């Protein structure tokens, strides 16, 4: 696989040329971006998946939902519906996509919408009777047809965009220079014990502009797992044989937190739609063991596996160091 990616390097150069021309057209005003008279915060990355966008969106929701009418808007990756859709009780992970459905279930006070056409999605949200006062655009750093008021760029601690290459040789959707559009850069999935010296080293490595703000965050795992009816402490079950099941981009940290010697690990592709064949295979391996999965996978697997066996492990994004400054940056934007 690595060899194949290396021989495809000429295509990465071509891909980079095309995306650079597109960005230049927007930067120079040849392509016009729509601007809306409402605070819009875009969260995204330069790479393909695995930077922790959903935990960051959830952090923003918790920060803002008591003071503003918040709406989230994403394309609803791999959903089976089309066009604009505002989440309601009749929706499922298939109609919304797994991540928007997860957010809809966790945050009943906000509006959750999906639309591949972000302009159309924003216009539909603003046409609602109870229209939002702030919109969070999920995975929209490359969606330049709409101009956001604040761009938050995420890059994973162990997979920085400055160490990566363009598709198909690497995992970058656009050249590293695209990071210049970000107002805020967050290095995600840092060790909780990251030192100030290492933060400084990473800051020098990223070489941000003086106007850009840099923050560091970590993933905090819950000390309990949850089913539809039960809550179990991780410490109480850590030595019991169990099944760890994921369908996310980078599950290594999830496994590291939970896995013991007797556990079975079942790994599926990111955003995987579980078929009846998949479920039959899982059941044959699980038997009477409990199954622990991610929140994103739990919303897809609920109703397909025995509810008394299926549990999920919640996660949260938390800042290391100057998190209060990040919060102030967000509120300063909105108060303007």
mmCIF file of C-alpha atoms in Angstrom, residues 4-335:
data_model
loop_
_atom_site.group_PDB
_atom_site.id
_atom_site.type_symbol
_atom_site.label_atom_id
_atom_site.label_comp_id
_atom_site.label_asym_id
_atom_site.label_seq_id
_atom_site.Cartn_x
_atom_site.Cartn_y
_atom_site.Cartn_z
ATOM 1 C CA UNK A 4 1.417 2.158 -4.366
ATOM 2 C CA UNK A 5 0.988 5.563 -2.748
ATOM 3 C CA UNK A 6 4.568 6.496 -3.627
ATOM 4 C CA UNK A 7 4.214 5.608 -7.300
ATOM 5 C CA UNK A 8 1.031 7.712 -7.426
ATOM 6 C CA UNK A 9 3.022 10.816 -6.459
ATOM 7 C CA UNK A 10 2.606 12.430 -9.951
ATOM 8 C CA UNK A 11 -1.166 12.350 -9.396
ATOM 9 C CA UNK A 12 -0.662 14.074 -6.036
ATOM 10 C CA UNK A 13 1.157 16.890 -7.862
ATOM 11 C CA UNK A 14 -1.726 17.187 -10.336
ATOM 12 C CA UNK A 15 -4.293 17.112 -7.529
ATOM 13 C CA UNK A 16 -2.362 19.797 -5.662
ATOM 14 C CA UNK A 17 -2.236 21.993 -8.767
ATOM 15 C CA UNK A 18 -5.998 21.742 -9.259
ATOM 16 C CA UNK A 19 -6.863 22.524 -5.623
ATOM 17 C CA UNK A 20 -4.364 25.400 -5.567
ATOM 18 C CA UNK A 21 -5.965 26.979 -8.653
ATOM 19 C CA UNK A 22 -9.387 26.643 -7.023
ATOM 20 C CA UNK A 23 -8.182 28.291 -3.807
ATOM 21 C CA UNK A 24 -6.456 31.067 -5.755
ATOM 22 C CA UNK A 25 -9.706 31.811 -7.580
ATOM 23 C CA UNK A 26 -11.506 32.257 -4.250
ATOM 24 C CA UNK A 27 -8.650 34.236 -2.680
ATOM 25 C CA UNK A 28 -8.475 36.615 -5.633
ATOM 26 C CA UNK A 29 -12.240 37.098 -5.864
ATOM 27 C CA UNK A 30 -12.728 35.363 -9.222
ATOM 28 C CA UNK A 31 -14.972 32.848 -7.462
ATOM 29 C CA UNK A 32 -17.411 34.532 -5.088
ATOM 30 C CA UNK A 33 -18.201 33.143 -1.646
ATOM 31 C CA UNK A 34 -21.594 33.785 -0.064
ATOM 32 C CA UNK A 35 -21.578 35.783 3.172
ATOM 33 C CA UNK A 36 -24.411 35.635 5.704
ATOM 34 C CA UNK A 37 -25.384 38.138 8.382
ATOM 35 C CA UNK A 38 -25.053 35.574 11.171
ATOM 36 C CA UNK A 39 -22.047 34.180 13.053
ATOM 37 C CA UNK A 40 -20.800 31.055 11.273
ATOM 38 C CA UNK A 41 -17.999 28.898 12.676
ATOM 39 C CA UNK A 42 -16.412 26.335 10.339
ATOM 40 C CA UNK A 43 -14.591 23.351 11.851
ATOM 41 C CA UNK A 44 -12.478 21.134 9.615
ATOM 42 C CA UNK A 45 -9.080 19.785 8.706
ATOM 43 C CA UNK A 46 -6.659 19.436 5.824
ATOM 44 C CA UNK A 47 -6.493 15.642 6.050
ATOM 45 C CA UNK A 48 -9.018 12.875 5.466
ATOM 46 C CA UNK A 49 -10.639 11.996 8.806
ATOM 47 C CA UNK A 50 -9.319 11.123 12.223
ATOM 48 C CA UNK A 51 -8.666 14.577 13.708
ATOM 49 C CA UNK A 52 -11.582 14.636 16.165
ATOM 50 C CA UNK A 53 -14.067 16.951 14.449
ATOM 51 C CA UNK A 54 -17.121 15.556 16.245
ATOM 52 C CA UNK A 55 -15.681 16.007 19.779
ATOM 53 C CA UNK A 56 -14.689 19.570 18.829
ATOM 54 C CA UNK A 57 -18.183 20.345 17.497
ATOM 55 C CA UNK A 58 -19.659 18.916 20.694
ATOM 56 C CA UNK A 59 -17.313 21.101 22.747
ATOM 57 C CA UNK A 60 -18.625 24.178 20.923
ATOM 58 C CA UNK A 61 -22.224 23.082 21.437
ATOM 59 C CA UNK A 62 -21.706 22.702 25.198
ATOM 60 C CA UNK A 63 -19.997 26.084 25.278
ATOM 61 C CA UNK A 64 -22.730 27.948 23.384
ATOM 62 C CA UNK A 65 -26.073 26.199 23.737
ATOM 63 C CA UNK A 66 -27.141 27.997 26.928
ATOM 64 C CA UNK A 67 -26.465 31.462 25.491
ATOM 65 C CA UNK A 68 -27.339 31.129 21.806
ATOM 66 C CA UNK A 69 -29.724 29.321 19.501
ATOM 67 C CA UNK A 70 -27.204 26.887 18.001
ATOM 68 C CA UNK A 71 -27.502 24.923 14.774
ATOM 69 C CA UNK A 72 -25.052 22.450 13.270
ATOM 70 C CA UNK A 73 -24.833 21.856 9.539
ATOM 71 C CA UNK A 74 -22.919 19.061 7.822
ATOM 72 C CA UNK A 75 -23.273 17.116 4.606
ATOM 73 C CA UNK A 76 -24.350 13.976 6.480
ATOM 74 C CA UNK A 77 -21.649 11.667 5.168
ATOM 75 C CA UNK A 78 -22.984 8.359 3.750
ATOM 76 C CA UNK A 79 -26.613 9.191 4.530
ATOM 77 C CA UNK A 80 -29.272 7.704 2.287
ATOM 78 C CA UNK A 81 -31.314 10.908 1.948
ATOM 79 C CA UNK A 82 -30.777 13.874 -0.364
ATOM 80 C CA UNK A 83 -30.905 17.643 -0.075
ATOM 81 C CA UNK A 84 -31.689 19.666 3.041
ATOM 82 C CA UNK A 85 -32.930 17.813 6.086
ATOM 83 C CA UNK A 86 -33.619 19.208 9.546
ATOM 84 C CA UNK A 87 -33.378 16.438 12.132
ATOM 85 C CA UNK A 88 -36.609 15.276 13.750
ATOM 86 C CA UNK A 89 -37.829 12.291 15.761
ATOM 87 C CA UNK A 90 -38.548 10.313 12.595
ATOM 88 C CA UNK A 91 -34.906 10.386 11.473
ATOM 89 C CA UNK A 92 -32.310 7.631 11.791
ATOM 90 C CA UNK A 93 -28.556 7.306 11.197
ATOM 91 C CA UNK A 94 -29.432 6.265 7.638
ATOM 92 C CA UNK A 95 -31.332 9.502 6.895
ATOM 93 C CA UNK A 96 -29.007 11.898 8.747
ATOM 94 C CA UNK A 97 -25.637 10.158 8.842
ATOM 95 C CA UNK A 98 -24.158 8.703 12.011
ATOM 96 C CA UNK A 99 -22.433 11.822 13.385
ATOM 97 C CA UNK A 100 -25.377 14.258 12.930
ATOM 98 C CA UNK A 101 -27.701 11.642 14.425
ATOM 99 C CA UNK A 102 -25.402 11.250 17.420
ATOM 100 C CA UNK A 103 -25.400 15.034 17.948
ATOM 101 C CA UNK A 104 -29.189 15.207 17.526
ATOM 102 C CA UNK A 105 -29.681 12.590 20.245
ATOM 103 C CA UNK A 106 -27.201 14.160 22.678
ATOM 104 C CA UNK A 107 -28.204 17.814 22.320
ATOM 105 C CA UNK A 108 -31.996 18.226 22.112
ATOM 106 C CA UNK A 109 -31.784 22.020 22.613
ATOM 107 C CA UNK A 110 -30.091 22.671 19.263
ATOM 108 C CA UNK A 111 -31.018 22.280 15.601
ATOM 109 C CA UNK A 112 -29.175 19.654 13.567
ATOM 110 C CA UNK A 113 -29.297 19.891 9.788
ATOM 111 C CA UNK A 114 -27.619 18.189 6.843
ATOM 112 C CA UNK A 115 -27.108 19.420 3.299
ATOM 113 C CA UNK A 116 -24.197 18.871 0.925
ATOM 114 C CA UNK A 117 -24.888 22.390 -0.402
ATOM 115 C CA UNK A 118 -23.914 24.489 2.622
ATOM 116 C CA UNK A 119 -25.368 27.695 1.126
ATOM 117 C CA UNK A 120 -28.716 26.023 0.638
ATOM 118 C CA UNK A 121 -28.513 24.515 4.102
ATOM 119 C CA UNK A 122 -27.846 27.888 5.759
ATOM 120 C CA UNK A 123 -30.683 29.540 3.818
ATOM 121 C CA UNK A 124 -33.085 26.811 4.923
ATOM 122 C CA UNK A 125 -31.997 27.132 8.559
ATOM 123 C CA UNK A 126 -32.516 30.900 8.459
ATOM 124 C CA UNK A 127 -35.975 30.352 6.979
ATOM 125 C CA UNK A 128 -37.053 28.378 10.060
ATOM 126 C CA UNK A 129 -39.489 30.037 12.468
ATOM 127 C CA UNK A 130 -37.020 29.466 15.306
ATOM 128 C CA UNK A 131 -33.944 30.377 13.303
ATOM 129 C CA UNK A 132 -30.457 29.935 14.798
ATOM 130 C CA UNK A 133 -28.290 32.765 16.049
ATOM 131 C CA UNK A 134 -25.040 30.861 15.389
ATOM 132 C CA UNK A 135 -24.293 28.061 12.913
ATOM 133 C CA UNK A 136 -21.524 25.489 13.297
ATOM 134 C CA UNK A 137 -20.330 24.076 9.968
ATOM 135 C CA UNK A 138 -18.950 20.570 10.436
ATOM 136 C CA UNK A 139 -16.142 19.422 8.126
ATOM 137 C CA UNK A 140 -16.310 22.574 6.022
ATOM 138 C CA UNK A 141 -12.753 23.891 5.819
ATOM 139 C CA UNK A 142 -12.615 23.157 2.069
ATOM 140 C CA UNK A 143 -16.193 24.294 1.408
ATOM 141 C CA UNK A 144 -15.352 27.754 0.138
ATOM 142 C CA UNK A 145 -18.679 28.632 -1.466
ATOM 143 C CA UNK A 146 -19.684 29.974 1.948
ATOM 144 C CA UNK A 147 -17.437 32.360 3.876
ATOM 145 C CA UNK A 148 -17.458 31.682 7.618
ATOM 146 C CA UNK A 149 -16.679 34.260 10.288
ATOM 147 C CA UNK A 150 -14.230 31.937 12.029
ATOM 148 C CA UNK A 151 -12.275 28.946 10.720
ATOM 149 C CA UNK A 152 -11.033 26.344 13.188
ATOM 150 C CA UNK A 153 -8.475 23.942 11.721
ATOM 151 C CA UNK A 154 -7.812 20.643 13.505
ATOM 152 C CA UNK A 155 -4.651 18.583 13.175
ATOM 153 C CA UNK A 156 -3.886 15.431 15.165
ATOM 154 C CA UNK A 157 -0.895 15.373 17.509
ATOM 155 C CA UNK A 158 0.490 12.152 16.000
ATOM 156 C CA UNK A 159 -0.382 13.055 12.387
ATOM 157 C CA UNK A 160 0.290 16.751 11.816
ATOM 158 C CA UNK A 161 -0.593 18.180 8.421
ATOM 159 C CA UNK A 162 2.972 19.527 8.102
ATOM 160 C CA UNK A 163 4.214 15.913 8.055
ATOM 161 C CA UNK A 164 1.682 14.737 5.475
ATOM 162 C CA UNK A 165 1.342 14.818 1.668
ATOM 163 C CA UNK A 166 -1.456 15.386 -0.796
ATOM 164 C CA UNK A 167 -3.775 12.617 -1.897
ATOM 165 C CA UNK A 168 -3.248 9.958 -3.152
ATOM 166 C CA UNK A 169 0.350 9.796 -1.846
ATOM 167 C CA UNK A 170 -0.704 11.111 1.564
ATOM 168 C CA UNK A 171 -3.984 12.059 3.236
ATOM 169 C CA UNK A 172 -4.176 15.810 2.611
ATOM 170 C CA UNK A 173 -7.221 17.189 0.810
ATOM 171 C CA UNK A 174 -5.311 20.327 -0.135
ATOM 172 C CA UNK A 175 -1.806 21.733 0.198
ATOM 173 C CA UNK A 176 -0.392 22.585 3.612
ATOM 174 C CA UNK A 177 -0.567 26.278 2.652
ATOM 175 C CA UNK A 178 -4.356 26.025 3.073
ATOM 176 C CA UNK A 179 -3.750 26.275 6.824
ATOM 177 C CA UNK A 180 -3.218 30.021 6.338
ATOM 178 C CA UNK A 181 -7.004 30.443 6.054
ATOM 179 C CA UNK A 182 -7.494 29.282 9.651
ATOM 180 C CA UNK A 183 -8.065 31.810 12.402
ATOM 181 C CA UNK A 184 -7.557 29.106 15.045
ATOM 182 C CA UNK A 185 -5.502 25.904 14.867
ATOM 183 C CA UNK A 186 -6.100 23.132 17.409
ATOM 184 C CA UNK A 187 -3.645 20.261 17.823
ATOM 185 C CA UNK A 188 -5.996 17.471 18.889
ATOM 186 C CA UNK A 189 -5.499 14.126 20.639
ATOM 187 C CA UNK A 190 -2.495 15.347 22.600
ATOM 188 C CA UNK A 191 -1.245 13.391 25.620
ATOM 189 C CA UNK A 192 -2.876 14.893 28.734
ATOM 190 C CA UNK A 193 0.622 15.354 30.153
ATOM 191 C CA UNK A 194 2.038 17.263 27.175
ATOM 192 C CA UNK A 195 4.651 19.728 28.428
ATOM 193 C CA UNK A 196 4.952 23.430 27.665
ATOM 194 C CA UNK A 197 8.292 22.701 25.993
ATOM 195 C CA UNK A 198 6.673 20.258 23.565
ATOM 196 C CA UNK A 199 3.859 22.716 22.878
ATOM 197 C CA UNK A 200 6.483 25.293 21.947
ATOM 198 C CA UNK A 201 8.240 22.793 19.667
ATOM 199 C CA UNK A 202 4.951 22.047 17.898
ATOM 200 C CA UNK A 203 4.227 25.756 17.557
ATOM 201 C CA UNK A 204 7.601 26.278 15.856
ATOM 202 C CA UNK A 205 6.983 23.283 13.610
ATOM 203 C CA UNK A 206 3.567 24.522 12.466
ATOM 204 C CA UNK A 207 4.948 28.013 11.696
ATOM 205 C CA UNK A 208 1.636 29.826 12.021
ATOM 206 C CA UNK A 209 1.089 33.483 11.215
ATOM 207 C CA UNK A 210 1.117 35.987 14.072
ATOM 208 C CA UNK A 211 -2.617 36.527 13.685
ATOM 209 C CA UNK A 212 -3.396 32.828 14.112
ATOM 210 C CA UNK A 213 -4.157 31.344 17.521
ATOM 211 C CA UNK A 214 -2.859 27.906 18.539
ATOM 212 C CA UNK A 215 -4.406 25.576 21.110
ATOM 213 C CA UNK A 216 -3.875 22.009 22.289
ATOM 214 C CA UNK A 217 -6.595 19.547 23.202
ATOM 215 C CA UNK A 218 -6.845 15.984 24.384
ATOM 216 C CA UNK A 219 -9.505 13.277 24.245
ATOM 217 C CA UNK A 220 -10.942 12.504 27.673
ATOM 218 C CA UNK A 221 -12.512 9.054 27.938
ATOM 219 C CA UNK A 222 -15.419 8.456 30.290
ATOM 220 C CA UNK A 223 -14.843 6.176 33.259
ATOM 221 C CA UNK A 224 -18.076 4.300 32.449
ATOM 222 C CA UNK A 225 -19.660 2.577 29.466
ATOM 223 C CA UNK A 226 -23.372 2.836 28.707
ATOM 224 C CA UNK A 227 -26.073 0.677 27.151
ATOM 225 C CA UNK A 228 -29.712 1.655 26.588
ATOM 226 C CA UNK A 229 -30.482 0.623 30.167
ATOM 227 C CA UNK A 230 -27.249 0.041 32.112
ATOM 228 C CA UNK A 231 -24.099 1.872 33.195
ATOM 229 C CA UNK A 232 -20.923 -0.052 33.987
ATOM 230 C CA UNK A 233 -17.668 1.288 35.383
ATOM 231 C CA UNK A 234 -14.704 0.598 33.107
ATOM 232 C CA UNK A 235 -12.637 -0.429 36.116
ATOM 233 C CA UNK A 236 -15.224 -3.085 37.024
ATOM 234 C CA UNK A 237 -15.132 -4.791 33.625
ATOM 235 C CA UNK A 238 -11.598 -4.124 32.400
ATOM 236 C CA UNK A 239 -10.412 -7.674 33.115
ATOM 237 C CA UNK A 240 -13.547 -9.405 31.824
ATOM 238 C CA UNK A 241 -13.366 -10.895 28.303
ATOM 239 C CA UNK A 242 -15.173 -8.490 25.994
ATOM 240 C CA UNK A 243 -15.484 -7.446 22.357
ATOM 241 C CA UNK A 244 -14.197 -4.073 21.193
ATOM 242 C CA UNK A 245 -15.903 -3.039 17.976
ATOM 243 C CA UNK A 246 -15.191 0.082 15.908
ATOM 244 C CA UNK A 247 -16.015 1.641 12.565
ATOM 245 C CA UNK A 248 -14.038 4.867 12.878
ATOM 246 C CA UNK A 249 -11.022 6.312 11.066
ATOM 247 C CA UNK A 250 -8.379 5.882 13.765
ATOM 248 C CA UNK A 251 -9.437 3.540 16.601
ATOM 249 C CA UNK A 252 -5.974 2.964 18.133
ATOM 250 C CA UNK A 253 -6.524 5.202 21.184
ATOM 251 C CA UNK A 254 -9.932 3.616 21.838
ATOM 252 C CA UNK A 255 -8.321 0.173 21.887
ATOM 253 C CA UNK A 256 -5.421 1.405 23.987
ATOM 254 C CA UNK A 257 -7.806 2.697 26.654
ATOM 255 C CA UNK A 258 -9.875 -0.499 26.913
ATOM 256 C CA UNK A 259 -8.052 -3.524 25.519
ATOM 257 C CA UNK A 260 -6.863 -6.372 27.696
ATOM 258 C CA UNK A 261 -5.257 -9.673 26.699
ATOM 259 C CA UNK A 262 -8.481 -11.726 26.436
ATOM 260 C CA UNK A 263 -10.465 -9.165 24.438
ATOM 261 C CA UNK A 264 -11.630 -9.662 20.853
ATOM 262 C CA UNK A 265 -11.103 -6.730 18.487
ATOM 263 C CA UNK A 266 -13.376 -6.206 15.457
ATOM 264 C CA UNK A 267 -12.415 -3.305 13.191
ATOM 265 C CA UNK A 268 -14.554 -2.009 10.311
ATOM 266 C CA UNK A 269 -14.024 0.944 7.919
ATOM 267 C CA UNK A 270 -14.947 4.484 8.939
ATOM 268 C CA UNK A 271 -18.715 5.228 8.745
ATOM 269 C CA UNK A 272 -19.360 1.557 7.954
ATOM 270 C CA UNK A 273 -22.967 0.552 7.286
ATOM 271 C CA UNK A 274 -23.325 -2.795 9.030
ATOM 272 C CA UNK A 275 -24.976 -5.418 6.825
ATOM 273 C CA UNK A 276 -26.894 -8.487 7.964
ATOM 274 C CA UNK A 277 -23.784 -10.508 7.097
ATOM 275 C CA UNK A 278 -21.661 -8.259 9.328
ATOM 276 C CA UNK A 279 -24.113 -8.630 12.202
ATOM 277 C CA UNK A 280 -24.204 -12.410 11.835
ATOM 278 C CA UNK A 281 -20.400 -12.512 11.907
ATOM 279 C CA UNK A 282 -20.263 -10.266 14.965
ATOM 280 C CA UNK A 283 -22.828 -12.380 16.839
ATOM 281 C CA UNK A 284 -20.892 -15.559 16.074
ATOM 282 C CA UNK A 285 -17.769 -14.095 17.686
ATOM 283 C CA UNK A 286 -19.434 -12.276 20.561
ATOM 284 C CA UNK A 287 -21.492 -15.093 22.122
ATOM 285 C CA UNK A 288 -22.222 -13.934 25.701
ATOM 286 C CA UNK A 289 -19.519 -11.268 25.971
ATOM 287 C CA UNK A 290 -20.316 -7.584 26.315
ATOM 288 C CA UNK A 291 -19.599 -5.393 23.290
ATOM 289 C CA UNK A 292 -18.046 -1.969 23.728
ATOM 290 C CA UNK A 293 -18.106 0.408 20.786
ATOM 291 C CA UNK A 294 -17.850 4.132 20.085
ATOM 292 C CA UNK A 295 -20.776 6.550 20.317
ATOM 293 C CA UNK A 296 -20.772 6.953 16.549
ATOM 294 C CA UNK A 297 -20.953 3.185 16.009
ATOM 295 C CA UNK A 298 -23.507 2.718 18.780
ATOM 296 C CA UNK A 299 -26.135 4.787 16.960
ATOM 297 C CA UNK A 300 -25.754 2.530 13.906
ATOM 298 C CA UNK A 301 -25.686 -0.742 15.827
ATOM 299 C CA UNK A 302 -28.595 -0.068 18.204
ATOM 300 C CA UNK A 303 -31.401 -2.490 17.441
ATOM 301 C CA UNK A 304 -29.084 -4.773 15.465
ATOM 302 C CA UNK A 305 -27.266 -6.350 18.418
ATOM 303 C CA UNK A 306 -28.695 -7.434 21.803
ATOM 304 C CA UNK A 307 -29.198 -4.274 23.867
ATOM 305 C CA UNK A 308 -28.108 -6.017 27.072
ATOM 306 C CA UNK A 309 -24.689 -6.669 25.477
ATOM 307 C CA UNK A 310 -24.076 -3.469 23.499
ATOM 308 C CA UNK A 311 -22.338 -0.578 25.302
ATOM 309 C CA UNK A 312 -20.588 2.602 24.157
ATOM 310 C CA UNK A 313 -17.735 4.639 25.597
ATOM 311 C CA UNK A 314 -18.308 8.426 25.517
ATOM 312 C CA UNK A 315 -15.461 10.834 24.839
ATOM 313 C CA UNK A 316 -15.014 14.579 25.227
ATOM 314 C CA UNK A 317 -12.540 17.089 23.893
ATOM 315 C CA UNK A 318 -10.813 19.144 26.591
ATOM 316 C CA UNK A 319 -8.127 21.777 26.228
ATOM 317 C CA UNK A 320 -4.673 21.486 27.687
ATOM 318 C CA UNK A 321 -3.471 24.762 29.118
ATOM 319 C CA UNK A 322 -5.164 27.878 27.757
ATOM 320 C CA UNK A 323 -8.680 26.584 27.088
ATOM 321 C CA UNK A 324 -10.221 29.716 28.613
ATOM 322 C CA UNK A 325 -8.572 31.781 25.871
ATOM 323 C CA UNK A 326 -10.205 29.574 23.241
ATOM 324 C CA UNK A 327 -13.610 30.126 24.848
ATOM 325 C CA UNK A 328 -12.983 33.880 24.910
ATOM 326 C CA UNK A 329 -12.098 33.859 21.205
ATOM 327 C CA UNK A 330 -15.425 32.213 20.399
ATOM 328 C CA UNK A 331 -17.487 34.554 22.569
ATOM 329 C CA UNK A 332 -15.639 37.634 21.268
ATOM 330 C CA UNK A 333 -16.626 36.668 17.734
ATOM 331 C CA UNK A 334 -20.255 36.168 18.676
ATOM 332 C CA UNK A 335 -20.512 39.312 20.764
#
